[in-house]
Short mmCIF file of C-alpha atoms and ligand atoms in Angstrom, two decimals:
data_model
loop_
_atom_site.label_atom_id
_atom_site.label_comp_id
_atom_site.label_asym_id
_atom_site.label_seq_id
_atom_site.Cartn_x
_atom_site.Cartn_y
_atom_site.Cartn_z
CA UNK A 1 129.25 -67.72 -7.95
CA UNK A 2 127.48 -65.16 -10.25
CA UNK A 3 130.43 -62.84 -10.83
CA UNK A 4 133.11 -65.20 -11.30
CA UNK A 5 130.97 -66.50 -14.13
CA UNK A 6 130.61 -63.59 -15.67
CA UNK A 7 133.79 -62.37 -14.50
CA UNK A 8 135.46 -65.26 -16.32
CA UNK A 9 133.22 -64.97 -19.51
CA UNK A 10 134.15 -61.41 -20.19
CA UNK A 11 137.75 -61.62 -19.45
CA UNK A 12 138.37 -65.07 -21.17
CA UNK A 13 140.82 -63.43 -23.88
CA UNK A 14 143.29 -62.81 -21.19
CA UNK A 15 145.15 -65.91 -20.55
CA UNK A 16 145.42 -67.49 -23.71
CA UNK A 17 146.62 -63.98 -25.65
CA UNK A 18 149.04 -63.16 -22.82
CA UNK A 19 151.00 -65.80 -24.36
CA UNK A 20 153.03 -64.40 -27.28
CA UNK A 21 153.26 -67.91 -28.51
CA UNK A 22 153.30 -69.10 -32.22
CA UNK A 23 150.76 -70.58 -33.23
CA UNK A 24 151.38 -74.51 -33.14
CA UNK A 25 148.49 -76.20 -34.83
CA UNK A 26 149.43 -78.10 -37.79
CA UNK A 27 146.71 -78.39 -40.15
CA UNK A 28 146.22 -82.37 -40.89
CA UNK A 29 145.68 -83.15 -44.81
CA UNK A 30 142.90 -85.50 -45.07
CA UNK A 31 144.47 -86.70 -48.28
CA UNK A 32 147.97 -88.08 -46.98
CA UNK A 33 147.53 -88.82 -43.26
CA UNK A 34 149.72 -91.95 -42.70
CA UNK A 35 152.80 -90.22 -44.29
CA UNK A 36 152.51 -86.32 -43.54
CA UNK A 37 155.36 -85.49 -41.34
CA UNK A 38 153.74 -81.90 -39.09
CA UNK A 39 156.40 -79.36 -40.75
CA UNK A 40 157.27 -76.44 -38.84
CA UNK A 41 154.76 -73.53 -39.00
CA UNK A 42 154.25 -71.77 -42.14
CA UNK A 43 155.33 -68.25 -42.23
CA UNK A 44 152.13 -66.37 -42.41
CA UNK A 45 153.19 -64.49 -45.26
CA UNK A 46 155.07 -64.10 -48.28
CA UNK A 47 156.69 -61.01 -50.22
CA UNK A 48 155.92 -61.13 -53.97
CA UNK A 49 155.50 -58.16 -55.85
CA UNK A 50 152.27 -56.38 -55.91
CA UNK A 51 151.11 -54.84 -59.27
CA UNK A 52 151.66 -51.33 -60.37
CA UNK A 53 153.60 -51.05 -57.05
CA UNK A 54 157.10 -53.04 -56.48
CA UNK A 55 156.72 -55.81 -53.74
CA UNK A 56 154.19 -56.39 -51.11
CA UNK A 57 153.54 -58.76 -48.22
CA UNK A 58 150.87 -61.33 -48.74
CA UNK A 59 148.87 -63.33 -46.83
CA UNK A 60 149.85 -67.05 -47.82
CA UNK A 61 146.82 -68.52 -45.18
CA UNK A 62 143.91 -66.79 -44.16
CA UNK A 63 144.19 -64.90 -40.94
CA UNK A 64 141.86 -64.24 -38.17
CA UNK A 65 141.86 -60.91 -35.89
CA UNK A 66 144.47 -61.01 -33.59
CA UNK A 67 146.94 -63.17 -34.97
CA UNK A 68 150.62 -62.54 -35.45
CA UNK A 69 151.77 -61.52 -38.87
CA UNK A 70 155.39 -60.84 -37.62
CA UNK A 71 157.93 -60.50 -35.44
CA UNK A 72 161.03 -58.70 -35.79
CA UNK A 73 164.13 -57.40 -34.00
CA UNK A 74 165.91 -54.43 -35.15
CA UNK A 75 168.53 -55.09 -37.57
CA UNK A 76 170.36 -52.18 -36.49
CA UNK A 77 168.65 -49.51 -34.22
CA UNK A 78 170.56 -46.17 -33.22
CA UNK A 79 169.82 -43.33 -30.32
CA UNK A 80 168.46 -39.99 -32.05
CA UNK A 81 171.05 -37.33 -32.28
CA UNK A 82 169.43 -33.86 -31.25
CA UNK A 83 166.94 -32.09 -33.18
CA UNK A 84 165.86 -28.88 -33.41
CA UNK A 85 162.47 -28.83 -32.82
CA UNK A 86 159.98 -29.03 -36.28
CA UNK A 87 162.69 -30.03 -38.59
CA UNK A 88 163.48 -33.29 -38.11
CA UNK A 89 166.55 -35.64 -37.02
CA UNK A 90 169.44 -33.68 -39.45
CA UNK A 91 170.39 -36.64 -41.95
CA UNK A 92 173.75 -36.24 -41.89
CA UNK A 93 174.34 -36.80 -37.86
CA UNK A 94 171.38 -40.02 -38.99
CA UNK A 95 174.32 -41.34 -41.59
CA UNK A 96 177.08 -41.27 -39.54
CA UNK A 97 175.24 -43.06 -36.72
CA UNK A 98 173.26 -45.72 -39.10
CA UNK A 99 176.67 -46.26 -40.69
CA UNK A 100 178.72 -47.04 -37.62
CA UNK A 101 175.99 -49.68 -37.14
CA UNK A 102 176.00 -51.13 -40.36
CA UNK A 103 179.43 -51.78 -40.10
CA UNK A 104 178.85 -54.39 -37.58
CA UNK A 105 176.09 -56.43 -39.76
CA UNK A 106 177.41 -59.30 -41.81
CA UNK A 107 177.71 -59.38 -45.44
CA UNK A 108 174.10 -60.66 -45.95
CA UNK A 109 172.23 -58.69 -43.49
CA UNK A 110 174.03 -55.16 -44.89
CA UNK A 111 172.84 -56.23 -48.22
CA UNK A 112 169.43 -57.26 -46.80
CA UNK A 113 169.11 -53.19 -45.61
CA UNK A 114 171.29 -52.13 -49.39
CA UNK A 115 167.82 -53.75 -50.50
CA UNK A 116 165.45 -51.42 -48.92
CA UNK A 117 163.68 -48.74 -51.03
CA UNK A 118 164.29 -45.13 -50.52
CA UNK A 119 162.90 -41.69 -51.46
CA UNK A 120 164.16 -38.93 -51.93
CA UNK A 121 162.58 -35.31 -50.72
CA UNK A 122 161.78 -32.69 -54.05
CA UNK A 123 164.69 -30.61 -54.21
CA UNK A 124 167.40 -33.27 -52.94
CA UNK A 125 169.19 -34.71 -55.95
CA UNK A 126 170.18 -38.61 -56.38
CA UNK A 127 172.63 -40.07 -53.94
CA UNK A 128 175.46 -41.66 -55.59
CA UNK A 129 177.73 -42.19 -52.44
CA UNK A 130 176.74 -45.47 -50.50
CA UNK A 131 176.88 -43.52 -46.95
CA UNK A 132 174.17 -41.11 -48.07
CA UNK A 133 171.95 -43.69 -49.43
CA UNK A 134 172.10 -45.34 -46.55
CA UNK A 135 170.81 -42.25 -44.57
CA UNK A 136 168.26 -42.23 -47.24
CA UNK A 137 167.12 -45.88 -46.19
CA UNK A 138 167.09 -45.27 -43.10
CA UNK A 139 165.19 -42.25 -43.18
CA UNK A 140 162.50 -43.87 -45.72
CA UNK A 141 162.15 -47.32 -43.42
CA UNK A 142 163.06 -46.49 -39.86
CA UNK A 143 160.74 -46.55 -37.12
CA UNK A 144 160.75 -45.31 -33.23
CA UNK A 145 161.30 -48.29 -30.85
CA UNK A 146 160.86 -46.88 -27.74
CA UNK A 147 163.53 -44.35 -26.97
CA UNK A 148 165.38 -45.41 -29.87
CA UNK A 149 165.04 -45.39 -33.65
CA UNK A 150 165.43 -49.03 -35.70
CA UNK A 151 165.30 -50.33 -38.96
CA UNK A 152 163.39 -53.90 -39.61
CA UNK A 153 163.72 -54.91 -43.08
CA UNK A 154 161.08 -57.13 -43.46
CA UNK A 155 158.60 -55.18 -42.03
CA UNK A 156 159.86 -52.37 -43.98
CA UNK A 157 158.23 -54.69 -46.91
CA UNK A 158 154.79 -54.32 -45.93
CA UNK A 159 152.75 -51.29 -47.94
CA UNK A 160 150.74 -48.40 -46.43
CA UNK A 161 146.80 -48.59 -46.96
CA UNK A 162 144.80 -45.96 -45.56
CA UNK A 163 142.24 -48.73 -44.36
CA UNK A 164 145.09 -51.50 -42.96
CA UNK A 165 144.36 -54.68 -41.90
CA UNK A 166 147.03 -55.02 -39.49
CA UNK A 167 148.86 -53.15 -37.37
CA UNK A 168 151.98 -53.06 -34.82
CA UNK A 169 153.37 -52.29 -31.50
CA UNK A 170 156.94 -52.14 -29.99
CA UNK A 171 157.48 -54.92 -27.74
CA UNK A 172 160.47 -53.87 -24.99
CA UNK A 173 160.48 -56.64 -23.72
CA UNK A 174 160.65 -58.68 -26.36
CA UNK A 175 163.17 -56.51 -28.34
CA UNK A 176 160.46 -56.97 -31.16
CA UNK A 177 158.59 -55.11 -33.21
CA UNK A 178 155.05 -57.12 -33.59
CA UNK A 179 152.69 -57.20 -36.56
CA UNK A 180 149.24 -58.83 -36.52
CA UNK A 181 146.08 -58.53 -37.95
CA UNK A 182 143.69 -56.02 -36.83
CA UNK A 183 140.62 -57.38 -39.00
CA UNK A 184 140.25 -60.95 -40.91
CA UNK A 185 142.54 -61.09 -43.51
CA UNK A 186 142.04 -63.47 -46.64
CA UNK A 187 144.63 -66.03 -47.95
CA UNK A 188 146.20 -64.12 -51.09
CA UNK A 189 145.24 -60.28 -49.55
CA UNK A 190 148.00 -57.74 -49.35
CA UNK A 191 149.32 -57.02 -45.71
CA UNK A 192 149.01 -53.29 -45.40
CA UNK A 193 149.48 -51.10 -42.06
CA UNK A 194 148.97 -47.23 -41.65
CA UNK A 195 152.18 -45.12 -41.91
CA UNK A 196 150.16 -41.75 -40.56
CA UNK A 197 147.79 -40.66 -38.97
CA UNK A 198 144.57 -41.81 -40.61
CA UNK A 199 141.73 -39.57 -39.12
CA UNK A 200 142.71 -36.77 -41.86
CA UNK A 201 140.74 -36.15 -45.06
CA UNK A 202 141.97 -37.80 -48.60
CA UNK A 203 143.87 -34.65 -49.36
CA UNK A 204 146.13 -34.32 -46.11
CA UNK A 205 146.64 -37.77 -46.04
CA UNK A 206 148.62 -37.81 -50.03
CA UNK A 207 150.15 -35.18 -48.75
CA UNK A 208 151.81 -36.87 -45.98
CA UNK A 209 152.29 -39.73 -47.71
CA UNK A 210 154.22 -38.14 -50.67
CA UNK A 211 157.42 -37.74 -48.27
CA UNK A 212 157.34 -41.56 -48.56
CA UNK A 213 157.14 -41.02 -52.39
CA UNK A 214 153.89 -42.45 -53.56
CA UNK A 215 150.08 -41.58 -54.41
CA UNK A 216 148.34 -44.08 -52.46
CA UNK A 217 145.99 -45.76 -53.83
CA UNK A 218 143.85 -47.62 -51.18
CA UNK A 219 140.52 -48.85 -51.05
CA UNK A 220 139.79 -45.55 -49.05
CA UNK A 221 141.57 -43.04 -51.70
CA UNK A 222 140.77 -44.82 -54.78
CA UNK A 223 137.20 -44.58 -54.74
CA UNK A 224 134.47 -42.34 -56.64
CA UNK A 225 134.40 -38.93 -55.64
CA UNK A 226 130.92 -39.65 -53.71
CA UNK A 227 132.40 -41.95 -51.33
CA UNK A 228 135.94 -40.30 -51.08
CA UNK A 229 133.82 -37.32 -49.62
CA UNK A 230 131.52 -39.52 -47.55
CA UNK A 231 134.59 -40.93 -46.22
CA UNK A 232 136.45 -37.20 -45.70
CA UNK A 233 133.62 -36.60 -43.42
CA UNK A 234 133.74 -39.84 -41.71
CA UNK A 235 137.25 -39.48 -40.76
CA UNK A 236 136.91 -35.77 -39.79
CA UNK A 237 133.66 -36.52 -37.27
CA UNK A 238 135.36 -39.55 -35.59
CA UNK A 239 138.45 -36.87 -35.03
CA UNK A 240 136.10 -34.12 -33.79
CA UNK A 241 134.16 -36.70 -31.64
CA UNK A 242 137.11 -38.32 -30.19
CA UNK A 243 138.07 -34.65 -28.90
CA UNK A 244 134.54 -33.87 -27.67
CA UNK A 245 134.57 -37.20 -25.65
CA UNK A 246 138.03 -36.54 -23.96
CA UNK A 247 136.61 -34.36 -21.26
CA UNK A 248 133.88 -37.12 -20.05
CA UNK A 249 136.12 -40.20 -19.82
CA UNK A 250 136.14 -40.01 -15.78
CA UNK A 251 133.95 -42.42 -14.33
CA UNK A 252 132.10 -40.35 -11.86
CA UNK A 253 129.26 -37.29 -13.30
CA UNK A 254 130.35 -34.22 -12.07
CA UNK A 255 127.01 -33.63 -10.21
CA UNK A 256 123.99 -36.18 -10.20
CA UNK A 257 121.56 -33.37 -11.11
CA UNK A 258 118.95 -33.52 -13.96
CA UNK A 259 120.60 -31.71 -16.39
CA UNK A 260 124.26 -33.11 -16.39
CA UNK A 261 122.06 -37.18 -16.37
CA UNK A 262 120.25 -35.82 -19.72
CA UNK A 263 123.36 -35.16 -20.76
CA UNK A 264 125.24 -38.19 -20.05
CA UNK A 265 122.26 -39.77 -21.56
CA UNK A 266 122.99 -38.08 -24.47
CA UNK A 267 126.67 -39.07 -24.80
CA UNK A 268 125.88 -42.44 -24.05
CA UNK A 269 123.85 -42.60 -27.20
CA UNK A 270 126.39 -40.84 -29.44
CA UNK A 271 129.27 -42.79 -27.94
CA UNK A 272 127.69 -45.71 -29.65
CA UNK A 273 127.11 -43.68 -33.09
CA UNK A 274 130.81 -43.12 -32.90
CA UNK A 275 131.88 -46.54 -32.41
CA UNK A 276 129.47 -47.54 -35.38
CA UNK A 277 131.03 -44.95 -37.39
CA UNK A 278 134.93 -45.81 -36.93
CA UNK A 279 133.29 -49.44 -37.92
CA UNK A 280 132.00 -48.56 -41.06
CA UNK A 281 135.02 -46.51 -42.06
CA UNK A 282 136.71 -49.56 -40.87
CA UNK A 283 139.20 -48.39 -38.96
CA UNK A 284 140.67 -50.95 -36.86
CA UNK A 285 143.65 -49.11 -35.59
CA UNK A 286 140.72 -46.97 -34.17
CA UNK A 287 138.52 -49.79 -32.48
CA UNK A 288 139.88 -49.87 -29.08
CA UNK A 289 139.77 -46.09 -28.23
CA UNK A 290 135.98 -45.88 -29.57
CA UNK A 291 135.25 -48.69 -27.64
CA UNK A 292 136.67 -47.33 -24.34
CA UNK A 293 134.72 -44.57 -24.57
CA UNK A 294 131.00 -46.17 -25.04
CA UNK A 295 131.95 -48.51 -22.20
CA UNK A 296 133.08 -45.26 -19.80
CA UNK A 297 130.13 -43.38 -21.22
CA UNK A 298 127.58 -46.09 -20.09
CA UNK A 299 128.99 -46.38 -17.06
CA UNK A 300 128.43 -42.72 -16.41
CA UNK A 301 124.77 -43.42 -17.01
CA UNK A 302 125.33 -47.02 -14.96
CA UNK A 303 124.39 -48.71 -17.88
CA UNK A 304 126.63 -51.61 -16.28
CA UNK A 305 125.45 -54.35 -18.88
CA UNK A 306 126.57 -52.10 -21.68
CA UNK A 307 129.29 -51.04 -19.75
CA UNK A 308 130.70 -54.26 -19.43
CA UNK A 309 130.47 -55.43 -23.13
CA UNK A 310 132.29 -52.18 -24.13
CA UNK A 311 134.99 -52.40 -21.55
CA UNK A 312 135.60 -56.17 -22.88
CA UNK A 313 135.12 -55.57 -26.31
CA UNK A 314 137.89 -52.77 -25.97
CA UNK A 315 139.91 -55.14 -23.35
CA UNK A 316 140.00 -57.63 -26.00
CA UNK A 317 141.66 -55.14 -28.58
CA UNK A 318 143.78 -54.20 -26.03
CA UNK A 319 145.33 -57.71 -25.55
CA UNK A 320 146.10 -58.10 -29.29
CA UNK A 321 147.56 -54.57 -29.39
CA UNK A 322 149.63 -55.23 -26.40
CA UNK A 323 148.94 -57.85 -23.71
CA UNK A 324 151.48 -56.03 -21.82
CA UNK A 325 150.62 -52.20 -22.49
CA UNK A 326 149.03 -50.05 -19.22
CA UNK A 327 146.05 -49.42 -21.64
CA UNK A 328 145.27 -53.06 -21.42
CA UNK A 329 144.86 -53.49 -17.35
CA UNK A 330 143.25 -50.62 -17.34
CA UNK A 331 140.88 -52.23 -19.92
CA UNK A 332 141.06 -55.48 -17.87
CA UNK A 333 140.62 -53.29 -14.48
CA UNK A 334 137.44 -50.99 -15.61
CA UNK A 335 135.89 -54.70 -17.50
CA UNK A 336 136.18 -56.03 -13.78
CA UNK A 337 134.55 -53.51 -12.02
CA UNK A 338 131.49 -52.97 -14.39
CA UNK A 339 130.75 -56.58 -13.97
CA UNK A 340 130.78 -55.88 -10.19
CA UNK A 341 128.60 -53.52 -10.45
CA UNK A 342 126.21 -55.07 -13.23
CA UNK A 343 126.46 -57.77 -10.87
CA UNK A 344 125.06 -55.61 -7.46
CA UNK A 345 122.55 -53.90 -9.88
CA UNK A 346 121.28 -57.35 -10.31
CA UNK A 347 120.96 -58.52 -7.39
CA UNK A 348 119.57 -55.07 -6.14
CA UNK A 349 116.62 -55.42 -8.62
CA UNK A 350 115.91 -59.36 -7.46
CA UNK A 351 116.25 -57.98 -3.69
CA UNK A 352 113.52 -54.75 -4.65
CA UNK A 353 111.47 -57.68 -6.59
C1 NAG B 1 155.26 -50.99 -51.58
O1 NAG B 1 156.46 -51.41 -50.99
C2 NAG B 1 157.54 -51.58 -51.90
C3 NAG B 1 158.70 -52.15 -51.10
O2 NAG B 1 159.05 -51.38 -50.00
C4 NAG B 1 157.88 -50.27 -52.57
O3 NAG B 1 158.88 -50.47 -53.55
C5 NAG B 1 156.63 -49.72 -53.22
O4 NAG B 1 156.89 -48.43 -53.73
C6 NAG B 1 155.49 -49.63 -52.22
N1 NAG B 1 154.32 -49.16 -52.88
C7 NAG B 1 153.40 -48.46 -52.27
C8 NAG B 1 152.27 -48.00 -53.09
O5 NAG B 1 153.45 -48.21 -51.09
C1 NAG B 2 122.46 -51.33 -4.91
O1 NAG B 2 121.73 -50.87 -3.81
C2 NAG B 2 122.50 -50.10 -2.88
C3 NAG B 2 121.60 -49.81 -1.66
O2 NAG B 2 120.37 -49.27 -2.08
C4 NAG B 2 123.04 -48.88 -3.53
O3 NAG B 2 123.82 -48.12 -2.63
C5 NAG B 2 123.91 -49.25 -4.72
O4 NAG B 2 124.35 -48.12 -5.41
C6 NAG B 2 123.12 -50.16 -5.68
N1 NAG B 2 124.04 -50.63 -6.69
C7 NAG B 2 123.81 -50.56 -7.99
C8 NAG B 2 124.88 -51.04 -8.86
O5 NAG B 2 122.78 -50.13 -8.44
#
């Protein structure tokens, strides 16, 4: 039948992503076939240090979009004490919780987290006494798992780019906190994920990233003034646009008169511009949401070919983000009925033929 076909060809990513499973190809060397043993998989990565900026997570194979980087449980993970609102978790009630964990680790892993970087804020002077460092380290690397707050010391390895080429997501289930590549990633290339939000000018975003104690110096900051600005603007229209959009994400026009169909039109047409746009700045932690809304905007304007590309593209971000998440069915949900409806539309035109 028509639909299952095209059913099927749109939502192929789903079955074989679903499956968290590593990778198990094992590349044959043409050179010494009759003795080559299959090791077990190569770690996609390797830390090393990366120049002018202590150590950084590498790519030892070429990557493709999609695939795992890493996967890591919590070495020690603690419930946030109160906090009053805008100031933060107060360190000291952080120490005395990270430290009744960190008794529990074993001699290696404690010195595994005693390896960790830290920063300290202007104005706080250098922490001799272990406990407070340890706050420190906690405070520098830690990040929200769910309800909780954990520490993961190898991801805490991999640098901050302002353009990443991966990115993560919290698996409950899994107890895991999952890395993979959000574009191609060359054998050799630093890892790199975004530690803020990244839809704020240069300025804002050294800002932030000074509480983490460094000037970054991406491929999106370190550039000539031109194309720092070209980018500024870049980042600040996908933010705007992505606001402008949220009220017209429903799938129904609020009435089917002239006006509000021009309209539609209209935001069909810059839905794509926006989608172009996050693809030039390259933002792949982006990708998904941009694509979501051409595919709802074109359905608006039952556009249900275009629909249906969109809602698959963005389904098929979805699944490497999280197979799991409710923003993937719903993904996998709208791709399905688009191609329903593509589907009638086609059949209506033979039928009016
Ligand atoms: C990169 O990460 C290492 C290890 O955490 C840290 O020492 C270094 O300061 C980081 N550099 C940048 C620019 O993020
Ligand atoms: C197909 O035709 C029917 C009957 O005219 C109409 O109600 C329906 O909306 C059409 N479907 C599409 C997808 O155009």
């Amino acid at each position: 039948m028509f639909s299952k076909t095209l059913l099927s060809l749109f939502l192929s990513a789903f079955p074989y992503s679903t499956a968290l499973a590593h990778p198990s190809t094992c590349p044959l060397p043409l050179s010494s076939i009759l003795d080559y043993a299959c090791p077990s998989p190569p770690e996609p990565y390797i830390v090393k240090p990366s120049p002018g900026k202590g150590l950084g997570v590498f790519a030892s194979h070429s990557l493709e979009t999609g695939s795992i980087i890493m996967r890591e449980a919590p070495i020690l993970r603690i419930s946030p004490p109160d906090s009053t609102q805008g100031s933060g978790y107060p360190l000291s009630e952080v120490t005395k919780l990270v430290r009744q964990e960190f008794e529990r680790l074993s001699p290696a892993e404690q010195s595994e987290v005693l390896g960790l970087t830290y920063h300290t804020q202007p104005g706080e002077k250098e922490k001799e006494d272990k406990d407070e460092v340890l706050g420190l380290i906690f405070r520098t690397n830690a990040y929200n798992t769910g309800s909780s707050i954990g520490l993961f010391p190898k991801i805490a390895r991999i640098n901050h780019s302002c353009r990443p080429n991966a990115a993560y997501y919290w698996s409950e289930k899994l107890n895991r906190r999952i890395i993979y590549a959000s574009r191609p990633i060359l054998r050799g290339e630093e890892i790199s994920v975004s530690y803020i939000p990244l839809l704020l000018p240069r300025a804002e975003r050294q800002q932030r990233l000074h509480r983490y104690g460094f000037t970054c110096s991406c491929s999106a900051c370190d550039q000539q003034p031109r194309s720092v600005a070209l980018s500024d603007t870049r980042r600040t229209d996908i933010h705007h646009a992505f606001q402008a959009f949220q009220p017209h994400l429903s799938l129904s026009l609020p009435r089917k008169t002239a006006s509000s169909l021009r309209k539609a039109r209209k935001n069909a047409a810059s839905s794509l511009q926006l989608a172009e746009l996050v693809e030039q700045e390259g933002l792949a932690d982006y990708y998904a949401k941009a694509y979501r809304i051409v595919a709802i905007s074109h359905a608006r304007v039952e556009d249900w070919e275009r629909a249906t590309m969109w809602a698959n593209k963005g389904f098929e971000r979805k699944v490497m983000e999280d197979a799991g998440s409710a923003g993937t069915m719903e993904m996998f949900e709208l791709t399905r009925r688009f191609v329903e409806s593509w589907e009638e539309q086609l059949k209506n035109a033979t039928r009016g033929q």
